[in-house]
Tab-separated table of C-alpha atoms in Angstrom:
chain	number	residue	atom	x	y	z
E	1	UNK	CA	-25.221	-24.538	-30.151
E	2	UNK	CA	-25.940	-20.238	-29.260
E	3	UNK	CA	-22.874	-18.233	-28.428
E	4	UNK	CA	-24.605	-14.758	-29.252
E	5	UNK	CA	-25.881	-13.507	-26.622
E	6	UNK	CA	-29.709	-13.457	-27.498
E	7	UNK	CA	-29.932	-10.523	-27.838
E	8	UNK	CA	-27.555	-10.431	-31.318
E	9	UNK	CA	-29.127	-14.054	-31.659
E	10	UNK	CA	-32.470	-12.967	-32.469
E	11	UNK	CA	-31.096	-9.969	-34.499
E	12	UNK	CA	-29.131	-11.921	-36.651
E	13	UNK	CA	-32.373	-14.202	-37.171
E	14	UNK	CA	-34.510	-11.255	-38.357
E	15	UNK	CA	-31.736	-10.312	-40.736
E	16	UNK	CA	-31.215	-14.356	-41.890
E	17	UNK	CA	-35.143	-14.210	-42.000
E	18	UNK	CA	-34.978	-11.907	-44.936
E	19	UNK	CA	-34.881	-12.965	-48.789
E	20	UNK	CA	-31.890	-13.951	-50.335
E	21	UNK	CA	-30.043	-13.071	-46.815
E	22	UNK	CA	-28.053	-16.476	-45.521
E	23	UNK	CA	-26.644	-17.064	-42.540
E	24	UNK	CA	-23.303	-15.734	-42.350
E	25	UNK	CA	-24.939	-12.573	-44.419
E	26	UNK	CA	-26.978	-12.188	-41.429
E	27	UNK	CA	-24.163	-11.681	-38.989
E	28	UNK	CA	-22.372	-9.902	-41.263
E	29	UNK	CA	-25.371	-7.390	-41.351
E	30	UNK	CA	-26.056	-7.637	-37.160
E	31	UNK	CA	-22.783	-6.569	-36.796
E	32	UNK	CA	-22.688	-3.829	-38.671
E	33	UNK	CA	-25.896	-2.053	-37.255
E	34	UNK	CA	-24.272	-3.210	-33.446
E	35	UNK	CA	-21.201	-1.105	-34.914
E	36	UNK	CA	-23.266	2.199	-35.530
E	37	UNK	CA	-24.196	4.659	-33.135
E	38	UNK	CA	-27.173	3.979	-31.795
E	39	UNK	CA	-29.323	7.432	-33.368
E	40	UNK	CA	-28.098	5.240	-36.713
E	41	UNK	CA	-29.955	1.673	-35.430
E	42	UNK	CA	-32.791	4.063	-34.879
E	43	UNK	CA	-33.527	5.135	-37.323
E	44	UNK	CA	-33.175	2.101	-39.304
E	45	UNK	CA	-36.172	0.488	-36.853
E	46	UNK	CA	-38.232	3.385	-37.191
E	47	UNK	CA	-37.613	3.420	-40.535
E	48	UNK	CA	-39.088	0.484	-40.783
E	49	UNK	CA	-42.161	0.509	-38.887
E	50	UNK	CA	-43.153	3.984	-39.948
E	51	UNK	CA	-42.931	1.916	-44.273
E	52	UNK	CA	-44.750	-0.644	-42.924
E	53	UNK	CA	-47.795	1.616	-41.159
E	54	UNK	CA	-47.409	4.290	-43.733
E	55	UNK	CA	-47.449	2.309	-47.283
E	56	UNK	CA	-49.915	1.062	-49.078
E	57	UNK	CA	-51.850	0.346	-51.991
E	58	UNK	CA	-53.425	3.152	-54.254
E	59	UNK	CA	-57.083	2.058	-54.172
E	60	UNK	CA	-57.704	3.142	-57.420
E	61	UNK	CA	-54.167	2.081	-59.270
E	62	UNK	CA	-52.150	-0.491	-56.495
E	63	UNK	CA	-49.314	1.213	-56.702
E	64	UNK	CA	-47.755	1.503	-52.727
E	65	UNK	CA	-48.383	5.328	-51.355
E	66	UNK	CA	-48.324	6.697	-48.811
E	67	UNK	CA	-51.484	8.883	-49.634
E	68	UNK	CA	-54.654	7.499	-50.215
E	69	UNK	CA	-54.908	8.618	-54.007
E	70	UNK	CA	-50.931	8.091	-54.936
E	71	UNK	CA	-49.113	10.453	-56.745
E	72	UNK	CA	-49.248	9.599	-60.218
E	73	UNK	CA	-53.080	8.758	-59.996
E	74	UNK	CA	-53.797	12.254	-58.455
E	75	UNK	CA	-51.402	14.042	-61.117
E	76	UNK	CA	-54.392	15.848	-63.657
E	77	UNK	CA	-51.603	16.190	-65.883
E	78	UNK	CA	-51.715	12.164	-66.898
E	79	UNK	CA	-53.568	10.537	-69.629
E	80	UNK	CA	-56.757	9.152	-67.541
E	81	UNK	CA	-57.507	6.799	-70.199
E	82	UNK	CA	-55.169	4.855	-70.689
E	83	UNK	CA	-53.944	2.405	-68.601
E	84	UNK	CA	-50.365	0.041	-68.329
E	85	UNK	CA	-51.083	-3.295	-66.528
E	86	UNK	CA	-47.868	-4.358	-64.504
E	87	UNK	CA	-46.841	-6.801	-61.819
E	88	UNK	CA	-44.849	-4.604	-59.563
E	89	UNK	CA	-44.367	-1.056	-58.245
E	90	UNK	CA	-40.934	-1.834	-59.751
E	91	UNK	CA	-42.227	-1.974	-62.680
E	92	UNK	CA	-43.475	1.192	-62.283
E	93	UNK	CA	-40.372	3.190	-61.433
E	94	UNK	CA	-38.876	1.348	-64.416
E	95	UNK	CA	-41.436	2.686	-66.652
E	96	UNK	CA	-41.140	6.325	-65.552
E	97	UNK	CA	-38.217	6.219	-65.508
E	98	UNK	CA	-38.784	6.130	-69.493
E	99	UNK	CA	-40.592	8.988	-68.912
E	100	UNK	CA	-42.861	8.030	-72.905
E	101	UNK	CA	-45.448	7.086	-71.290
E	102	UNK	CA	-47.872	9.809	-69.386
E	103	UNK	CA	-50.963	7.564	-68.098
E	104	UNK	CA	-52.159	5.972	-65.486
E	105	UNK	CA	-50.773	2.626	-64.291
E	106	UNK	CA	-52.239	-0.836	-62.617
E	107	UNK	CA	-50.394	-2.793	-60.296
E	108	UNK	CA	-50.844	-6.206	-60.339
E	109	UNK	CA	-49.122	-7.137	-57.318
E	110	UNK	CA	-47.324	-10.583	-59.137
E	111	UNK	CA	-47.905	-12.453	-62.685
E	112	UNK	CA	-50.835	-15.528	-62.421
E	113	UNK	CA	-48.413	-18.304	-61.200
E	114	UNK	CA	-50.021	-22.123	-60.612
E	115	UNK	CA	-46.359	-23.726	-59.409
E	116	UNK	CA	-46.379	-21.137	-57.055
E	117	UNK	CA	-49.643	-20.952	-55.669
E	118	UNK	CA	-50.830	-17.157	-57.251
E	119	UNK	CA	-54.069	-17.124	-59.010
E	120	UNK	CA	-55.749	-14.320	-60.804
E	121	UNK	CA	-57.978	-14.082	-57.196
E	122	UNK	CA	-55.137	-13.141	-55.772
E	123	UNK	CA	-54.247	-10.265	-58.035
E	124	UNK	CA	-55.573	-6.948	-58.501
E	125	UNK	CA	-57.138	-8.513	-61.401
E	126	UNK	CA	-61.163	-7.859	-60.423
E	127	UNK	CA	-59.657	-4.577	-60.316
E	128	UNK	CA	-58.793	-3.707	-63.379
E	129	UNK	CA	-61.916	-5.452	-64.648
E	130	UNK	CA	-64.066	-3.066	-62.213
E	131	UNK	CA	-61.536	0.211	-63.734
E	132	UNK	CA	-62.424	-0.799	-67.254
E	133	UNK	CA	-66.049	-1.273	-66.559
E	134	UNK	CA	-65.943	2.196	-65.713
E	135	UNK	CA	-66.260	3.322	-69.522
E	136	UNK	CA	-63.183	5.922	-68.982
E	137	UNK	CA	-60.467	4.020	-70.739
E	138	UNK	CA	-59.264	3.412	-74.479
E	139	UNK	CA	-56.593	1.404	-74.374
E	140	UNK	CA	-54.727	-0.792	-71.770
E	141	UNK	CA	-51.315	-1.543	-72.122
E	142	UNK	CA	-50.143	-4.641	-70.853
E	143	UNK	CA	-46.853	-4.333	-69.526
E	144	UNK	CA	-46.102	-7.747	-67.362
E	145	UNK	CA	-42.463	-9.229	-67.783
E	146	UNK	CA	-41.550	-10.950	-71.218
E	147	UNK	CA	-41.616	-14.200	-69.752
E	148	UNK	CA	-44.102	-17.481	-69.833
E	149	UNK	CA	-45.832	-16.209	-66.515
E	150	UNK	CA	-45.701	-12.548	-67.777
E	151	UNK	CA	-46.857	-12.919	-70.704
E	152	UNK	CA	-49.885	-16.152	-69.263
E	153	UNK	CA	-51.146	-13.067	-67.304
E	154	UNK	CA	-51.018	-10.657	-69.783
E	155	UNK	CA	-52.999	-12.923	-72.475
E	156	UNK	CA	-55.803	-14.046	-69.201
E	157	UNK	CA	-56.123	-10.444	-68.322
E	158	UNK	CA	-56.494	-9.730	-72.033
E	159	UNK	CA	-59.614	-12.721	-72.548
E	160	UNK	CA	-61.739	-10.290	-69.715
E	161	UNK	CA	-61.287	-7.229	-71.329
E	162	UNK	CA	-62.530	-8.297	-74.232
E	163	UNK	CA	-66.472	-7.815	-73.558
E	164	UNK	CA	-65.072	-4.008	-73.423
E	165	UNK	CA	-64.416	-0.762	-75.538
E	166	UNK	CA	-61.138	-0.723	-75.387
E	167	UNK	CA	-58.184	-1.607	-77.230
E	168	UNK	CA	-55.403	-3.961	-75.681
E	169	UNK	CA	-51.862	-3.559	-76.788
E	170	UNK	CA	-48.697	-4.747	-75.397
E	171	UNK	CA	-44.873	-3.367	-74.641
E	172	UNK	CA	-43.045	-4.015	-77.975
E	173	UNK	CA	-40.823	-6.519	-78.379
E	174	UNK	CA	-37.345	-6.411	-79.511
E	175	UNK	CA	-33.427	-6.166	-78.768
E	176	UNK	CA	-32.704	-3.840	-75.978
E	177	UNK	CA	-31.351	-0.318	-77.231
E	178	UNK	CA	-26.971	-0.655	-76.996
E	179	UNK	CA	-27.031	-3.838	-76.466
E	180	UNK	CA	-25.073	-6.452	-78.999
E	181	UNK	CA	-26.860	-8.731	-81.708
E	182	UNK	CA	-24.319	-11.087	-81.154
E	183	UNK	CA	-25.236	-11.696	-77.352
E	184	UNK	CA	-28.899	-11.256	-78.323
E	185	UNK	CA	-30.949	-14.705	-77.466
E	186	UNK	CA	-32.701	-16.775	-80.118
E	187	UNK	CA	-36.345	-15.612	-78.905
E	188	UNK	CA	-35.600	-12.098	-78.766
E	189	UNK	CA	-34.091	-11.608	-81.760
E	190	UNK	CA	-36.915	-13.643	-83.070
E	191	UNK	CA	-39.721	-11.089	-81.439
E	192	UNK	CA	-37.331	-8.523	-82.761
E	193	UNK	CA	-37.446	-9.971	-86.392
E	194	UNK	CA	-40.998	-10.079	-86.264
E	195	UNK	CA	-41.748	-6.882	-85.405
E	196	UNK	CA	-39.200	-5.402	-87.328
E	197	UNK	CA	-40.461	-1.656	-88.733
E	198	UNK	CA	-39.507	1.013	-91.412
E	199	UNK	CA	-36.587	2.423	-91.306
U	1	UNK	CA	-36.135	10.986	-59.534
U	2	UNK	CA	-37.896	9.532	-56.411
U	3	UNK	CA	-40.770	7.282	-57.435
U	4	UNK	CA	-41.877	5.547	-54.007
U	5	UNK	CA	-43.261	7.187	-51.686
U	6	UNK	CA	-40.927	8.552	-49.116
U	7	UNK	CA	-41.344	6.627	-46.798
U	8	UNK	CA	-40.582	3.563	-48.289
U	9	UNK	CA	-37.521	6.105	-50.039
U	10	UNK	CA	-36.065	6.422	-47.078
U	11	UNK	CA	-36.387	2.145	-45.684
U	12	UNK	CA	-34.818	0.960	-48.826
U	13	UNK	CA	-31.947	3.953	-48.082
U	14	UNK	CA	-31.419	2.100	-44.939
U	15	UNK	CA	-30.869	-1.713	-46.859
U	16	UNK	CA	-28.603	-0.133	-49.048
U	17	UNK	CA	-26.825	1.213	-46.006
U	18	UNK	CA	-26.002	-1.680	-45.615
U	19	UNK	CA	-22.236	-3.329	-46.223
U	20	UNK	CA	-22.906	-5.814	-49.249
U	21	UNK	CA	-26.234	-4.497	-50.080
U	22	UNK	CA	-26.932	-2.569	-53.340
U	23	UNK	CA	-29.514	-0.079	-54.310
U	24	UNK	CA	-31.955	-3.075	-56.005
U	25	UNK	CA	-31.509	-6.142	-53.145
U	26	UNK	CA	-32.179	-3.024	-51.080
U	27	UNK	CA	-35.278	-2.498	-52.753
U	28	UNK	CA	-36.275	-6.461	-53.418
U	29	UNK	CA	-35.972	-6.561	-48.422
U	30	UNK	CA	-38.135	-2.769	-48.508
U	31	UNK	CA	-40.854	-5.247	-50.658
U	32	UNK	CA	-40.091	-8.138	-48.133
U	33	UNK	CA	-40.334	-6.146	-45.663
U	34	UNK	CA	-43.298	-4.126	-46.784
U	35	UNK	CA	-44.701	-8.046	-47.584
U	36	UNK	CA	-45.093	-8.769	-44.233
U	37	UNK	CA	-47.347	-8.739	-41.298
U	38	UNK	CA	-46.951	-5.364	-39.228
U	39	UNK	CA	-45.923	-7.317	-36.413
U	40	UNK	CA	-43.374	-8.719	-37.850
U	41	UNK	CA	-41.629	-5.411	-38.777
U	42	UNK	CA	-42.374	-3.940	-35.828
U	43	UNK	CA	-40.704	-7.336	-34.246
U	44	UNK	CA	-37.231	-6.761	-37.010
U	45	UNK	CA	-37.285	-2.869	-35.808
U	46	UNK	CA	-37.585	-3.818	-31.799
U	47	UNK	CA	-34.269	-6.643	-32.853
U	48	UNK	CA	-32.336	-3.449	-34.090
U	49	UNK	CA	-33.149	-1.123	-30.581
U	50	UNK	CA	-32.736	-3.964	-28.790
U	51	UNK	CA	-29.206	-4.698	-29.419
U	52	UNK	CA	-27.766	-1.948	-30.404
U	53	UNK	CA	-28.867	-0.442	-26.424
U	54	UNK	CA	-28.441	-4.652	-24.884
U	55	UNK	CA	-24.942	-5.946	-26.744
U	56	UNK	CA	-21.540	-4.550	-25.631
U	57	UNK	CA	-18.359	-5.230	-24.810
U	58	UNK	CA	-17.270	-8.040	-22.270
U	59	UNK	CA	-15.304	-5.474	-19.818
U	60	UNK	CA	-12.424	-8.447	-20.080
U	61	UNK	CA	-12.619	-9.960	-22.786
U	62	UNK	CA	-14.349	-7.465	-25.271
U	63	UNK	CA	-15.870	-10.525	-26.897
U	64	UNK	CA	-19.581	-8.903	-27.554
U	65	UNK	CA	-22.197	-9.665	-24.607
U	66	UNK	CA	-25.533	-8.732	-22.913
U	67	UNK	CA	-23.914	-9.186	-18.620
U	68	UNK	CA	-21.021	-7.019	-17.782
U	69	UNK	CA	-18.928	-10.227	-17.392
U	70	UNK	CA	-19.436	-12.614	-20.498
U	71	UNK	CA	-20.436	-16.195	-20.082
U	72	UNK	CA	-16.730	-17.474	-21.263
U	73	UNK	CA	-15.176	-15.447	-18.651
U	74	UNK	CA	-17.742	-15.494	-16.063
U	75	UNK	CA	-17.195	-19.819	-15.970
U	76	UNK	CA	-15.518	-20.864	-13.504
U	77	UNK	CA	-14.451	-24.404	-15.472
U	78	UNK	CA	-12.647	-22.102	-17.652
U	79	UNK	CA	-9.068	-22.667	-17.682
U	80	UNK	CA	-8.493	-18.181	-16.440
U	81	UNK	CA	-4.070	-18.637	-17.324
U	82	UNK	CA	-4.799	-19.022	-21.220
U	83	UNK	CA	-6.044	-15.912	-23.668
U	84	UNK	CA	-6.695	-16.762	-26.958
U	85	UNK	CA	-6.576	-13.961	-29.478
U	86	UNK	CA	-8.746	-13.156	-31.860
U	87	UNK	CA	-9.708	-10.503	-34.204
U	88	UNK	CA	-13.836	-10.806	-34.336
U	89	UNK	CA	-16.748	-11.992	-31.609
U	90	UNK	CA	-17.522	-14.427	-34.944
U	91	UNK	CA	-14.025	-16.109	-34.889
U	92	UNK	CA	-14.592	-16.668	-30.422
U	93	UNK	CA	-18.267	-18.785	-31.910
U	94	UNK	CA	-15.870	-20.517	-34.081
U	95	UNK	CA	-13.051	-21.593	-31.723
U	96	UNK	CA	-16.304	-22.680	-29.212
U	97	UNK	CA	-17.708	-24.772	-32.518
U	98	UNK	CA	-14.066	-27.258	-32.087
U	99	UNK	CA	-14.927	-27.875	-28.330
U	100	UNK	CA	-10.863	-28.200	-27.841
U	101	UNK	CA	-10.712	-25.303	-25.953
U	102	UNK	CA	-10.914	-24.508	-22.357
U	103	UNK	CA	-9.376	-20.987	-22.237
U	104	UNK	CA	-10.356	-17.246	-22.074
U	105	UNK	CA	-9.884	-14.830	-24.855
U	106	UNK	CA	-9.852	-11.456	-26.325
U	107	UNK	CA	-11.502	-10.286	-28.802
U	108	UNK	CA	-9.358	-7.246	-31.194
U	109	UNK	CA	-12.223	-5.718	-32.911
U	110	UNK	CA	-10.511	-6.116	-35.805
U	111	UNK	CA	-6.611	-6.299	-37.326
U	112	UNK	CA	-4.052	-3.529	-37.964
U	113	UNK	CA	-4.172	-2.372	-41.395
U	114	UNK	CA	-2.498	0.684	-42.733
U	115	UNK	CA	-4.838	0.402	-45.599
U	116	UNK	CA	-8.139	0.876	-43.923
U	117	UNK	CA	-6.609	3.351	-41.434
U	118	UNK	CA	-6.462	0.801	-38.373
U	119	UNK	CA	-3.668	1.533	-36.025
U	120	UNK	CA	-3.251	-1.124	-32.814
U	121	UNK	CA	-4.892	1.921	-31.246
U	122	UNK	CA	-7.414	1.454	-32.713
U	123	UNK	CA	-7.382	-2.862	-31.511
U	124	UNK	CA	-8.138	-3.788	-27.829
U	125	UNK	CA	-4.400	-4.335	-27.754
U	126	UNK	CA	-3.363	-1.968	-24.790
U	127	UNK	CA	-6.300	-4.020	-22.895
U	128	UNK	CA	-4.767	-7.403	-23.731
U	129	UNK	CA	-1.198	-5.862	-22.337
U	130	UNK	CA	-3.139	-5.419	-19.064
U	131	UNK	CA	-4.155	-8.715	-18.769
U	132	UNK	CA	-1.052	-10.003	-19.548
U	133	UNK	CA	0.622	-8.133	-17.589
U	134	UNK	CA	-1.595	-8.913	-14.198
U	135	UNK	CA	0.749	-11.562	-13.934
U	136	UNK	CA	-2.220	-14.499	-13.641
U	137	UNK	CA	-1.325	-15.104	-18.071
U	138	UNK	CA	1.002	-18.390	-18.803
U	139	UNK	CA	-0.346	-19.028	-22.072
U	140	UNK	CA	-1.367	-16.720	-24.863
U	141	UNK	CA	-2.607	-17.864	-28.246
U	142	UNK	CA	-2.549	-15.889	-31.534
U	143	UNK	CA	-5.283	-17.336	-33.036
U	144	UNK	CA	-5.643	-13.785	-35.919
U	145	UNK	CA	-6.334	-15.213	-39.069
U	146	UNK	CA	-3.729	-16.995	-41.378
U	147	UNK	CA	-3.412	-13.989	-43.592
U	148	UNK	CA	-0.707	-10.711	-44.418
U	149	UNK	CA	-2.827	-8.308	-41.222
U	150	UNK	CA	-3.679	-11.318	-38.631
U	151	UNK	CA	0.481	-12.182	-39.431
U	152	UNK	CA	0.825	-8.427	-38.555
U	153	UNK	CA	-1.364	-7.839	-35.705
U	154	UNK	CA	-0.182	-11.404	-34.214
U	155	UNK	CA	3.570	-10.242	-34.397
U	156	UNK	CA	3.188	-6.669	-33.401
U	157	UNK	CA	1.645	-8.603	-30.187
U	158	UNK	CA	3.769	-10.937	-29.105
U	159	UNK	CA	6.748	-8.314	-29.828
U	160	UNK	CA	4.070	-6.334	-26.782
U	161	UNK	CA	4.054	-9.417	-24.570
U	162	UNK	CA	7.983	-10.202	-24.596
U	163	UNK	CA	8.573	-9.037	-21.926
U	164	UNK	CA	6.486	-10.539	-19.587
U	165	UNK	CA	6.541	-13.707	-18.687
U	166	UNK	CA	4.542	-15.768	-20.952
U	167	UNK	CA	4.599	-18.484	-23.227
U	168	UNK	CA	3.253	-17.665	-26.261
U	169	UNK	CA	1.925	-19.253	-29.197
U	170	UNK	CA	0.214	-19.926	-32.474
U	171	UNK	CA	-2.968	-21.880	-33.857
U	172	UNK	CA	-1.151	-24.626	-35.953
U	173	UNK	CA	-0.934	-24.336	-40.073
U	174	UNK	CA	-1.575	-26.724	-41.926
U	175	UNK	CA	-4.225	-28.682	-44.946
U	176	UNK	CA	-7.728	-28.724	-43.379
U	177	UNK	CA	-9.040	-31.606	-42.217
U	178	UNK	CA	-11.395	-33.440	-44.556
U	179	UNK	CA	-9.622	-31.948	-47.716
U	180	UNK	CA	-8.335	-32.726	-50.792
U	181	UNK	CA	-4.991	-32.496	-50.690
U	182	UNK	CA	-5.224	-31.993	-55.052
U	183	UNK	CA	-6.888	-28.306	-54.085
U	184	UNK	CA	-4.634	-26.519	-51.570
U	185	UNK	CA	-2.815	-24.046	-52.320
U	186	UNK	CA	1.221	-23.842	-52.090
U	187	UNK	CA	1.154	-22.160	-49.073
U	188	UNK	CA	-0.675	-24.160	-47.023
U	189	UNK	CA	1.055	-27.270	-48.729
U	190	UNK	CA	4.832	-25.276	-47.826
U	191	UNK	CA	3.256	-24.734	-44.029
U	192	UNK	CA	1.822	-27.715	-43.370
U	193	UNK	CA	4.904	-29.199	-44.531
U	194	UNK	CA	6.896	-27.629	-42.060
U	195	UNK	CA	5.077	-28.655	-39.312
U	196	UNK	CA	5.078	-31.840	-40.004
U	197	UNK	CA	4.241	-34.585	-36.679
U	198	UNK	CA	5.979	-38.022	-36.296
U	199	UNK	CA	2.891	-40.872	-37.000
């Protein structure tokens, strides 16, 4: 039964097709859009089309960009001998927030996950190996998420990179800065203990 | 600090401007849109523009419609002597699902709420009084939500309609069908007791 007019129903369905948005939330979002001025709705629609048309993966690091080479790959101040491997463009943003890293990135766009039918060929692993094979890279830092799939992916990639003269490292495990030890999970605590450093 | 390309950042901001969508969810939605085929993104954009252009309030009942008169107001099989007053188009959909009601509606588009700066003039109350003043209406059923603001709005409207020869009723309060008495709140239980009927 469809009591909303068809154009409204279509908009609700579009919102409901987004991940994590159920029918009720989709209705709320559609009504909100209708309640706003026409320019605003058009600006929203335009943002979708423009983003889809102008954003694509950087041809070197595969981070999302609106230029052929992303701002990080084209920045002459970055250290071009180090690559940090992440699974997602959001991770680049997170690491850049840390201001500690000055090398390049390689965005895998996912992790190896047999459960979700993601195989190494679905990621940009081949492209990473090609970058390393060029011989300019001295260190590859694995920065996939510290969960099972992230670990598996990192281990898979480091095996592939073994034949090359390149140092392979990974982000340190440990208790998060500012966290309360009491609430840290056992695995984190044991990794933090294992990786303890001189004080 | 803005590390996503500008067009992507704009799309994230548009999503984040929707009610109940935070920055993280907005990122997730924007990335989802980017991951879909271009036709799909364009269909989404088009749905927004089309809904905004073609959906407006019915000139009689103010329910949202894509024709001058909504399907309910223009349906000759409906009882044109009864108006059910609701705060929101979603309530019309809910009541129609009940299949019990065959009259017309009047959508207020909100409730009186001094806290949220919504006064009677912001709602379609004047238009409701005008409909009743025409003399065809025999019964007005108040079906605003059974909360404080809904109650206040219903009471305000029924005072305005007093001068006219019209029966004013409201939806019955009581325990929801299929509900567990144990979990019903006190106010609902006392209203259910108060409004008890012969068995």
